[in-house]
Short mmCIF file of C-alpha atoms in Angstrom, two decimals:
data_model
loop_
_atom_site.label_atom_id
_atom_site.label_comp_id
_atom_site.label_asym_id
_atom_site.label_seq_id
_atom_site.Cartn_x
_atom_site.Cartn_y
_atom_site.Cartn_z
CA UNK A 16 40.01 36.66 -191.51
CA UNK A 17 38.94 33.65 -193.50
CA UNK A 18 41.41 30.93 -192.63
CA UNK A 19 39.70 28.50 -194.91
CA UNK A 20 40.67 30.46 -198.03
CA UNK A 21 43.14 28.19 -199.74
CA UNK A 22 45.85 30.68 -200.51
CA UNK A 23 45.94 32.08 -196.98
CA UNK A 24 45.74 28.62 -195.52
CA UNK A 25 48.76 27.50 -197.51
CA UNK A 26 50.74 30.65 -196.69
CA UNK A 27 50.15 30.20 -192.97
CA UNK A 28 50.81 26.48 -192.96
CA UNK A 29 54.03 26.94 -194.92
CA UNK A 30 55.40 29.61 -192.60
CA UNK A 31 54.27 27.60 -189.55
CA UNK A 32 56.27 24.57 -190.72
CA UNK A 33 59.20 26.71 -191.84
CA UNK A 34 59.19 28.37 -188.42
CA UNK A 35 58.86 31.97 -189.54
CA UNK A 36 55.33 32.23 -188.12
CA UNK A 37 56.19 33.36 -184.61
CA UNK A 38 54.85 34.66 -181.33
CA UNK A 39 51.11 35.04 -180.87
CA UNK A 40 50.43 34.30 -184.50
CA UNK A 41 52.10 30.89 -184.06
CA UNK A 42 49.99 30.13 -180.97
CA UNK A 43 46.83 31.23 -182.76
CA UNK A 44 47.70 28.95 -185.63
CA UNK A 45 48.24 25.97 -183.28
CA UNK A 46 44.77 26.59 -181.92
CA UNK A 47 43.33 26.72 -185.43
CA UNK A 48 44.93 23.39 -186.21
CA UNK A 49 43.15 21.85 -183.23
CA UNK A 50 39.86 23.28 -184.43
CA UNK A 51 40.05 22.54 -188.15
CA UNK A 52 40.84 19.33 -189.90
CA UNK A 53 41.45 21.19 -193.18
CA UNK A 54 44.10 23.38 -191.50
CA UNK A 55 45.74 20.34 -189.91
CA UNK A 56 45.84 18.57 -193.25
CA UNK A 57 47.34 21.62 -194.97
CA UNK A 58 50.01 21.66 -192.27
CA UNK A 59 50.80 17.99 -192.81
CA UNK A 60 51.10 18.62 -196.50
CA UNK A 61 53.69 21.34 -195.85
CA UNK A 62 55.52 19.15 -193.39
CA UNK A 63 55.89 16.65 -196.23
CA UNK A 64 57.01 19.40 -198.60
CA UNK A 65 59.59 21.00 -196.35
CA UNK A 66 60.84 18.42 -193.88
CA UNK A 67 62.54 16.46 -196.59
CA UNK A 68 65.07 19.30 -196.36
CA UNK A 69 66.02 18.13 -192.87
CA UNK A 70 67.11 14.82 -194.31
CA UNK A 71 69.83 16.52 -196.33
CA UNK A 72 71.73 17.52 -193.14
CA UNK A 73 74.63 15.11 -192.55
CA UNK A 74 73.73 12.92 -189.54
CA UNK A 75 75.41 13.53 -186.17
CA UNK A 76 75.22 10.84 -183.52
CA UNK A 77 73.85 12.20 -180.28
CA UNK A 78 75.73 11.46 -177.01
CA UNK A 79 74.79 8.15 -175.33
CA UNK A 80 73.26 10.00 -172.35
CA UNK A 81 70.38 11.23 -174.54
CA UNK A 82 69.05 7.69 -174.91
CA UNK A 83 69.59 6.95 -171.21
CA UNK A 84 67.59 10.03 -170.28
CA UNK A 85 64.77 9.02 -172.64
CA UNK A 86 64.70 5.56 -171.05
CA UNK A 87 64.57 7.12 -167.62
CA UNK A 88 61.87 9.59 -168.48
CA UNK A 89 59.72 6.85 -170.03
CA UNK A 90 60.27 4.67 -166.94
CA UNK A 91 62.11 1.93 -168.81
CA UNK A 92 64.93 2.14 -166.32
CA UNK A 93 65.25 3.61 -162.86
CA UNK A 94 66.65 7.11 -162.61
CA UNK A 95 69.86 7.59 -160.67
CA UNK A 96 69.32 8.93 -157.18
CA UNK A 97 70.66 12.28 -158.23
CA UNK A 98 68.00 12.81 -160.87
CA UNK A 99 66.03 16.02 -160.43
CA UNK A 100 62.33 16.14 -159.60
CA UNK A 101 61.24 16.58 -163.16
CA UNK A 102 60.13 13.17 -164.21
CA UNK A 103 57.41 12.42 -166.69
CA UNK A 104 53.88 11.69 -165.67
CA UNK A 105 54.37 8.26 -167.15
CA UNK A 106 56.42 6.90 -164.26
CA UNK A 107 55.76 9.42 -161.56
CA UNK A 108 52.06 9.01 -161.45
CA UNK A 109 52.04 5.44 -160.22
CA UNK A 110 54.68 6.25 -157.64
CA UNK A 111 52.76 9.25 -156.43
CA UNK A 112 49.51 7.38 -156.20
CA UNK A 113 51.16 4.59 -154.27
CA UNK A 114 52.14 6.92 -151.49
CA UNK A 115 48.95 8.85 -151.82
CA UNK A 116 47.00 7.72 -148.80
CA UNK A 117 49.83 8.20 -146.32
CA UNK A 118 50.66 11.61 -147.72
CA UNK A 119 47.01 12.58 -147.66
CA UNK A 120 46.70 11.93 -143.98
CA UNK A 121 49.97 13.77 -143.21
CA UNK A 122 48.95 16.66 -145.47
CA UNK A 123 45.64 17.09 -143.74
CA UNK A 124 47.39 17.22 -140.40
CA UNK A 125 50.05 19.68 -141.59
CA UNK A 126 47.53 21.96 -143.21
CA UNK A 127 45.31 21.90 -140.16
CA UNK A 128 48.17 23.19 -138.05
CA UNK A 129 49.39 25.74 -140.58
CA UNK A 130 45.97 27.02 -141.36
CA UNK A 131 45.14 27.39 -137.68
CA UNK A 132 48.10 29.69 -137.14
CA UNK A 133 48.22 31.71 -140.34
CA UNK A 134 44.73 32.81 -141.32
CA UNK A 135 43.34 35.93 -139.74
CA UNK A 136 39.95 35.31 -138.20
CA UNK A 137 38.02 37.67 -140.57
CA UNK A 138 38.95 35.58 -143.62
CA UNK A 139 36.20 33.26 -144.76
CA UNK A 140 37.11 29.79 -143.63
CA UNK A 141 38.14 27.39 -146.36
CA UNK A 142 36.03 24.35 -146.97
CA UNK A 143 38.83 22.36 -148.59
CA UNK A 144 42.59 22.39 -148.41
CA UNK A 145 45.48 20.71 -150.14
CA UNK A 146 49.22 20.66 -149.63
CA UNK A 147 51.43 20.02 -152.57
CA UNK A 148 54.53 18.23 -151.36
CA UNK A 149 57.77 17.40 -153.10
CA UNK A 150 59.32 13.87 -153.13
CA UNK A 151 60.61 14.33 -149.60
CA UNK A 152 57.14 15.33 -148.39
CA UNK A 153 58.23 18.93 -147.92
CA UNK A 154 55.33 21.27 -148.62
CA UNK A 155 55.72 23.49 -151.71
CA UNK A 156 52.29 25.10 -151.94
CA UNK A 157 49.40 25.45 -149.51
CA UNK A 158 46.05 25.62 -151.28
CA UNK A 159 42.84 26.67 -149.63
CA UNK A 160 39.43 26.65 -151.25
CA UNK A 161 36.50 28.55 -149.82
CA UNK A 162 33.21 29.17 -151.56
CA UNK A 163 34.51 32.55 -152.69
CA UNK A 164 38.29 32.36 -152.91
CA UNK A 165 40.97 30.00 -154.09
CA UNK A 166 44.14 30.91 -152.26
CA UNK A 167 47.59 29.48 -152.99
CA UNK A 168 50.70 30.24 -151.00
CA UNK A 169 54.15 29.04 -151.89
CA UNK A 170 56.55 27.94 -149.21
CA UNK A 171 60.24 28.70 -148.86
CA UNK A 172 61.05 25.18 -149.99
CA UNK A 173 59.91 26.05 -153.50
CA UNK A 174 62.66 27.02 -155.91
CA UNK A 175 61.47 29.34 -158.62
CA UNK A 176 62.51 28.39 -162.14
CA UNK A 177 63.18 31.10 -164.70
CA UNK A 178 62.68 28.85 -167.70
CA UNK A 179 59.48 27.08 -166.62
CA UNK A 180 56.13 27.73 -165.00
CA UNK A 181 54.13 25.54 -162.66
CA UNK A 182 50.49 25.03 -163.52
CA UNK A 183 47.70 23.88 -161.21
CA UNK A 184 45.08 21.39 -162.41
CA UNK A 185 41.88 19.90 -161.13
CA UNK A 186 41.72 16.18 -161.79
CA UNK A 187 38.06 15.09 -162.17
CA UNK A 188 37.05 11.88 -160.45
CA UNK A 189 35.32 10.55 -163.55
CA UNK A 190 38.65 10.12 -165.35
CA UNK A 191 38.12 13.06 -167.68
CA UNK A 192 40.99 15.30 -168.70
CA UNK A 193 42.45 17.61 -166.02
CA UNK A 194 41.17 21.19 -166.04
CA UNK A 195 43.61 24.04 -165.65
CA UNK A 196 43.23 26.33 -162.64
CA UNK A 197 46.02 28.66 -163.68
CA UNK A 198 49.74 29.15 -163.10
CA UNK A 199 51.03 28.76 -159.60
CA UNK A 200 52.97 31.47 -157.75
CA UNK A 201 56.69 30.82 -157.42
CA UNK A 202 56.87 32.97 -154.35
CA UNK A 203 54.34 34.69 -152.13
CA UNK A 204 50.58 34.36 -152.32
CA UNK A 205 48.03 34.16 -155.11
CA UNK A 206 44.31 34.53 -154.80
CA UNK A 207 41.39 34.41 -157.16
CA UNK A 208 37.64 33.73 -157.21
CA UNK A 209 36.98 30.09 -156.77
CA UNK A 210 36.16 28.54 -160.17
CA UNK A 211 32.77 26.81 -160.11
CA UNK A 212 34.34 23.52 -161.12
CA UNK A 213 36.26 23.39 -157.82
CA UNK A 214 33.00 23.47 -155.83
CA UNK A 215 31.73 20.24 -157.28
CA UNK A 216 32.15 17.05 -155.24
CA UNK A 217 33.66 14.89 -158.00
CA UNK A 218 37.29 15.95 -157.67
CA UNK A 219 39.89 13.23 -157.51
CA UNK A 220 42.86 15.44 -156.73
CA UNK A 221 44.79 18.53 -157.64
CA UNK A 222 47.85 18.18 -159.81
CA UNK A 223 50.83 20.41 -160.53
CA UNK A 224 52.59 20.26 -163.87
CA UNK A 225 55.80 21.76 -165.21
CA UNK A 226 55.17 23.91 -168.25
CA UNK A 227 56.90 26.27 -170.62
CA UNK A 228 56.58 29.92 -169.60
CA UNK A 229 52.94 31.02 -169.93
CA UNK A 230 51.51 27.58 -169.22
CA UNK A 231 50.58 24.49 -171.16
CA UNK A 232 50.68 25.08 -174.87
CA UNK A 233 48.27 22.22 -175.52
CA UNK A 234 45.61 22.64 -172.84
CA UNK A 235 46.70 19.39 -171.21
CA UNK A 236 49.43 19.07 -168.52
CA UNK A 237 52.84 18.64 -170.14
CA UNK A 238 54.65 17.00 -167.29
CA UNK A 239 52.82 16.16 -164.04
CA UNK A 240 55.13 16.61 -161.10
CA UNK A 241 52.88 16.32 -158.08
CA UNK A 242 49.42 15.13 -157.23
CA UNK A 243 47.67 16.15 -153.98
CA UNK A 244 44.35 15.28 -152.48
CA UNK A 245 41.85 18.07 -151.84
CA UNK A 246 40.46 17.32 -148.37
CA UNK A 247 37.56 18.94 -146.60
CA UNK A 248 38.08 20.70 -143.32
CA UNK B 140 66.26 5.25 -193.93
CA UNK B 141 63.38 3.87 -195.90
CA UNK B 142 59.76 4.08 -195.04
CA UNK B 143 59.56 0.27 -195.40
CA UNK B 144 62.13 -0.08 -192.62
CA UNK B 145 60.84 2.62 -190.27
CA UNK B 146 57.09 2.11 -190.55
CA UNK B 147 57.03 -1.38 -188.98
CA UNK B 148 59.25 -0.10 -186.16
CA UNK B 149 56.86 2.78 -185.53
CA UNK B 150 53.85 0.43 -185.52
CA UNK B 151 55.57 -1.77 -182.93
CA UNK B 152 56.47 1.34 -180.96
CA UNK B 153 52.80 2.31 -180.98
CA UNK B 154 52.16 -1.17 -179.57
CA UNK B 155 54.51 -0.47 -176.65
CA UNK B 156 57.46 -2.56 -177.90
CA UNK B 157 60.53 -0.99 -176.34
CA UNK B 158 63.05 -2.89 -178.47
CA UNK B 159 61.40 -1.53 -181.65
CA UNK B 160 61.53 2.00 -180.20
CA UNK B 161 65.19 1.50 -179.31
CA UNK B 162 65.92 0.44 -182.86
CA UNK B 163 63.94 3.36 -184.29
CA UNK B 164 66.02 5.65 -182.09
CA UNK B 165 69.24 3.98 -183.16
CA UNK B 166 68.47 4.45 -186.83
CA UNK B 167 66.89 7.91 -186.81
CA UNK B 168 68.43 9.80 -183.90
CA UNK B 169 71.58 10.93 -185.77
CA UNK B 170 69.38 12.62 -188.39
CA UNK B 171 67.05 14.14 -185.81
CA UNK B 172 69.96 15.35 -183.64
CA UNK B 173 71.73 16.84 -186.67
CA UNK B 174 68.67 18.89 -187.65
CA UNK B 175 68.09 20.32 -184.16
CA UNK B 176 71.83 20.90 -183.56
CA UNK B 177 72.01 22.99 -186.70
CA UNK B 178 69.09 25.05 -185.51
CA UNK B 179 69.99 25.38 -181.82
CA UNK B 180 73.80 25.42 -182.14
CA UNK B 181 74.18 24.58 -178.42
CA UNK B 182 74.72 20.87 -177.75
CA UNK B 183 72.81 20.78 -174.47
CA UNK B 184 69.74 22.28 -176.13
CA UNK B 185 69.99 19.96 -179.12
CA UNK B 186 70.19 17.03 -176.67
CA UNK B 187 67.10 18.34 -174.85
CA UNK B 188 65.17 18.74 -178.10
CA UNK B 189 66.11 15.23 -179.27
CA UNK B 190 65.13 13.75 -175.94
CA UNK B 191 61.79 15.58 -175.89
CA UNK B 192 61.09 14.66 -179.50
CA UNK B 193 61.60 10.97 -178.90
CA UNK B 194 59.46 11.03 -175.79
CA UNK B 195 56.72 12.59 -177.87
CA UNK B 196 57.30 10.03 -180.63
CA UNK B 197 56.90 7.20 -178.11
CA UNK B 198 53.64 8.64 -176.82
CA UNK B 199 52.25 9.64 -180.20
CA UNK B 200 53.44 6.73 -182.40
CA UNK B 201 49.84 5.57 -182.73
CA UNK B 202 48.70 8.87 -184.19
CA UNK B 203 51.00 8.67 -187.19
CA UNK B 204 49.22 8.48 -190.57
CA UNK B 205 50.70 8.13 -194.03
CA UNK B 206 49.21 11.48 -195.03
CA UNK B 207 51.49 13.10 -192.41
CA UNK B 208 54.44 12.19 -194.62
CA UNK B 209 57.01 9.45 -194.27
CA UNK B 210 57.88 8.28 -190.75
CA UNK B 211 61.16 10.19 -190.89
CA UNK B 212 59.49 13.39 -192.15
CA UNK B 213 56.94 13.10 -189.36
CA UNK B 214 59.73 12.65 -186.80
CA UNK B 215 61.73 15.57 -188.18
CA UNK B 216 58.57 17.73 -187.89
CA UNK B 217 58.16 16.87 -184.20
CA UNK B 218 61.86 17.58 -183.51
CA UNK B 219 61.89 20.89 -185.45
CA UNK B 220 58.78 22.17 -183.60
CA UNK B 221 60.45 21.29 -180.31
CA UNK B 222 63.63 23.05 -181.38
CA UNK B 223 61.62 26.15 -182.36
CA UNK B 224 59.90 26.09 -178.96
CA UNK B 225 63.25 25.87 -177.17
CA UNK B 226 64.58 28.76 -179.22
CA UNK B 227 61.67 30.82 -178.06
CA UNK B 228 61.95 29.78 -174.38
CA UNK B 229 65.66 30.44 -174.27
CA UNK B 230 65.31 33.58 -176.37
CA UNK B 231 68.00 32.36 -178.71
CA UNK B 232 69.13 35.02 -181.13
CA UNK B 233 70.51 33.33 -184.09
CA UNK B 234 73.95 34.13 -185.37
CA UNK B 235 74.84 32.28 -188.47
CA UNK B 236 78.10 32.20 -190.26
CA UNK B 237 77.12 32.27 -193.87
CA UNK B 238 78.71 29.41 -195.64
CA UNK B 239 77.62 28.80 -199.21
CA UNK B 240 74.08 30.11 -198.71
CA UNK B 241 73.96 28.41 -195.31
CA UNK B 242 72.02 25.60 -196.92
CA UNK B 243 72.55 21.91 -196.94
CA UNK B 244 75.91 20.59 -197.94
CA UNK B 245 76.39 20.41 -201.66
CA UNK B 246 77.43 16.79 -201.27
CA UNK B 247 74.55 14.95 -199.63
CA UNK B 248 76.51 11.74 -199.80
CA UNK B 249 77.06 11.63 -196.06
CA UNK B 250 73.33 11.88 -195.36
CA UNK B 251 70.90 9.11 -196.12
CA UNK B 252 70.29 8.21 -199.72
CA UNK B 253 67.77 10.59 -201.28
CA UNK B 254 64.36 9.18 -201.95
CA UNK B 255 62.44 10.12 -205.07
CA UNK B 256 60.45 12.65 -202.97
CA UNK B 257 63.69 14.22 -201.83
CA UNK B 258 65.13 14.39 -205.35
CA UNK B 259 62.02 16.17 -206.43
CA UNK B 260 62.34 18.58 -203.50
CA UNK B 261 65.97 19.29 -204.45
CA UNK B 262 64.99 19.96 -208.03
CA UNK B 263 62.22 22.31 -206.97
CA UNK B 264 64.47 24.13 -204.55
CA UNK B 265 66.99 24.59 -207.35
CA UNK B 266 64.36 26.18 -209.52
CA UNK B 267 63.78 28.97 -207.02
CA UNK B 268 65.44 32.35 -207.35
CA UNK B 269 68.73 32.34 -205.51
CA UNK B 270 67.51 34.91 -203.02
CA UNK B 271 64.30 33.06 -202.30
CA UNK B 272 66.20 29.82 -201.80
CA UNK B 273 68.71 31.46 -199.52
CA UNK B 274 66.01 33.05 -197.33
CA UNK B 275 64.11 29.77 -197.05
CA UNK B 276 67.29 27.87 -196.23
CA UNK B 277 68.22 30.30 -193.48
CA UNK B 278 64.74 29.97 -191.93
CA UNK B 279 64.59 26.20 -192.32
CA UNK B 280 68.09 25.04 -191.44
CA UNK B 281 69.04 27.72 -188.93
CA UNK B 282 65.63 28.47 -187.50
CA UNK B 283 65.90 32.17 -188.28
CA UNK B 284 62.91 34.52 -187.95
CA UNK B 285 62.02 37.02 -190.62
CA UNK B 286 63.92 39.71 -188.71
CA UNK B 287 66.99 37.54 -188.34
CA UNK B 288 66.97 36.77 -192.06
CA UNK B 289 66.82 40.57 -192.63
CA UNK B 290 70.03 40.92 -190.66
CA UNK B 291 71.79 38.21 -192.57
CA UNK B 292 70.75 39.15 -196.06
CA UNK B 293 70.81 42.91 -195.52
CA UNK B 294 67.53 43.52 -197.26
CA UNK B 295 64.37 45.22 -195.94
CA UNK B 296 61.82 43.19 -194.00
CA UNK B 297 59.17 43.51 -196.68
CA UNK B 298 61.54 42.15 -199.31
CA UNK B 299 62.56 39.17 -197.15
CA UNK B 300 58.95 38.32 -196.36
CA UNK B 301 58.11 38.52 -200.01
CA UNK B 302 61.09 36.29 -201.00
CA UNK B 303 60.00 33.67 -198.51
CA UNK B 304 56.30 33.87 -199.41
CA UNK B 305 56.87 33.71 -203.15
CA UNK B 306 59.59 31.07 -202.80
CA UNK B 307 57.18 28.86 -200.86
CA UNK B 308 54.45 29.42 -203.44
CA UNK B 309 56.79 28.46 -206.30
CA UNK B 310 57.95 25.46 -204.34
CA UNK B 311 54.38 24.28 -203.90
CA UNK B 312 53.58 24.73 -207.58
CA UNK B 313 56.68 22.73 -208.53
CA UNK B 314 56.10 19.95 -205.97
CA UNK B 315 52.44 19.48 -206.83
CA UNK B 316 53.07 18.89 -210.52
#
């Protein structure tokens, strides 16, 4: 299909902005926008055409808590102690990295013990391991990397969420964008061939993000929850 | 809510000025919240969509360009996309009580003063066939899918799709004159 044909481009952009382009077609269109400047610009034009309609709706003041939550998520103010784990990368990252070294040492120790007791001898020994912990340093996932297999097991501490998925990322040491390694299990064990990128030495850490069902819609982590070192064994 | 007022606030937001962002929120959040509340119906989801939209606005303020529309149009776009995502994640099936074509209120006096662009949009919407306008309104204001519009207007899917497609084409012709 020629997406550059003007009439089709307008029809798709209009229904994307209107919201009637749904499902896989919508996702495909989002991808096309990332690839084509012309398609992005057509979309912007339709946003200008149609979103003036939104301004005819009589305003309704949102509850005060909405602003408080925005301030919390952006790290402008401290979250109350009862706040859930889901905090934006913006404020969590620095906190996570601050406690990084201590957690890394503890993680290596924990994984050494767990690994020693749980892997049958015939399984190829992992070369690297990581433990993804929650805020209270309770392990959520155990990750083992061997030359052939990437194995992830979730622990009982992990609470599955029906409305979200957890996605695993490799954070390159050179500061480039994280690379997705797939969705994490929310129970039981998950195994796949080790992606070649995981066998290179320049890995800063593994990260886990919270995503809409099916994983990140943008190709970048939406909300980083946890960062774990990948240590050699 | 004029572009002249919002644009400097967005520029300062892009520069990391929290006070400007707070002011931008103060001025625009009632409009943003109203749009997503009308689509999502449920307060807690509308609050979530508003919250997510403003977080995105904070992070993406620097990527705004004039050819993406006015600041408010750009913000409404972000919020509507988030609301559409939430509808999908929560599998919301839309039930709309039809009230006067389910469109915007006849009296826009409570909303912000219409700009010349908006007046033009109103005129062009008025020029559409009544059925086309009604189908577009249901999709835009209530976030209905083609199938949901079918249910509300009791016409076959092909007809609804054609009303929307042709309505949008006519709208474009009218707006680009």
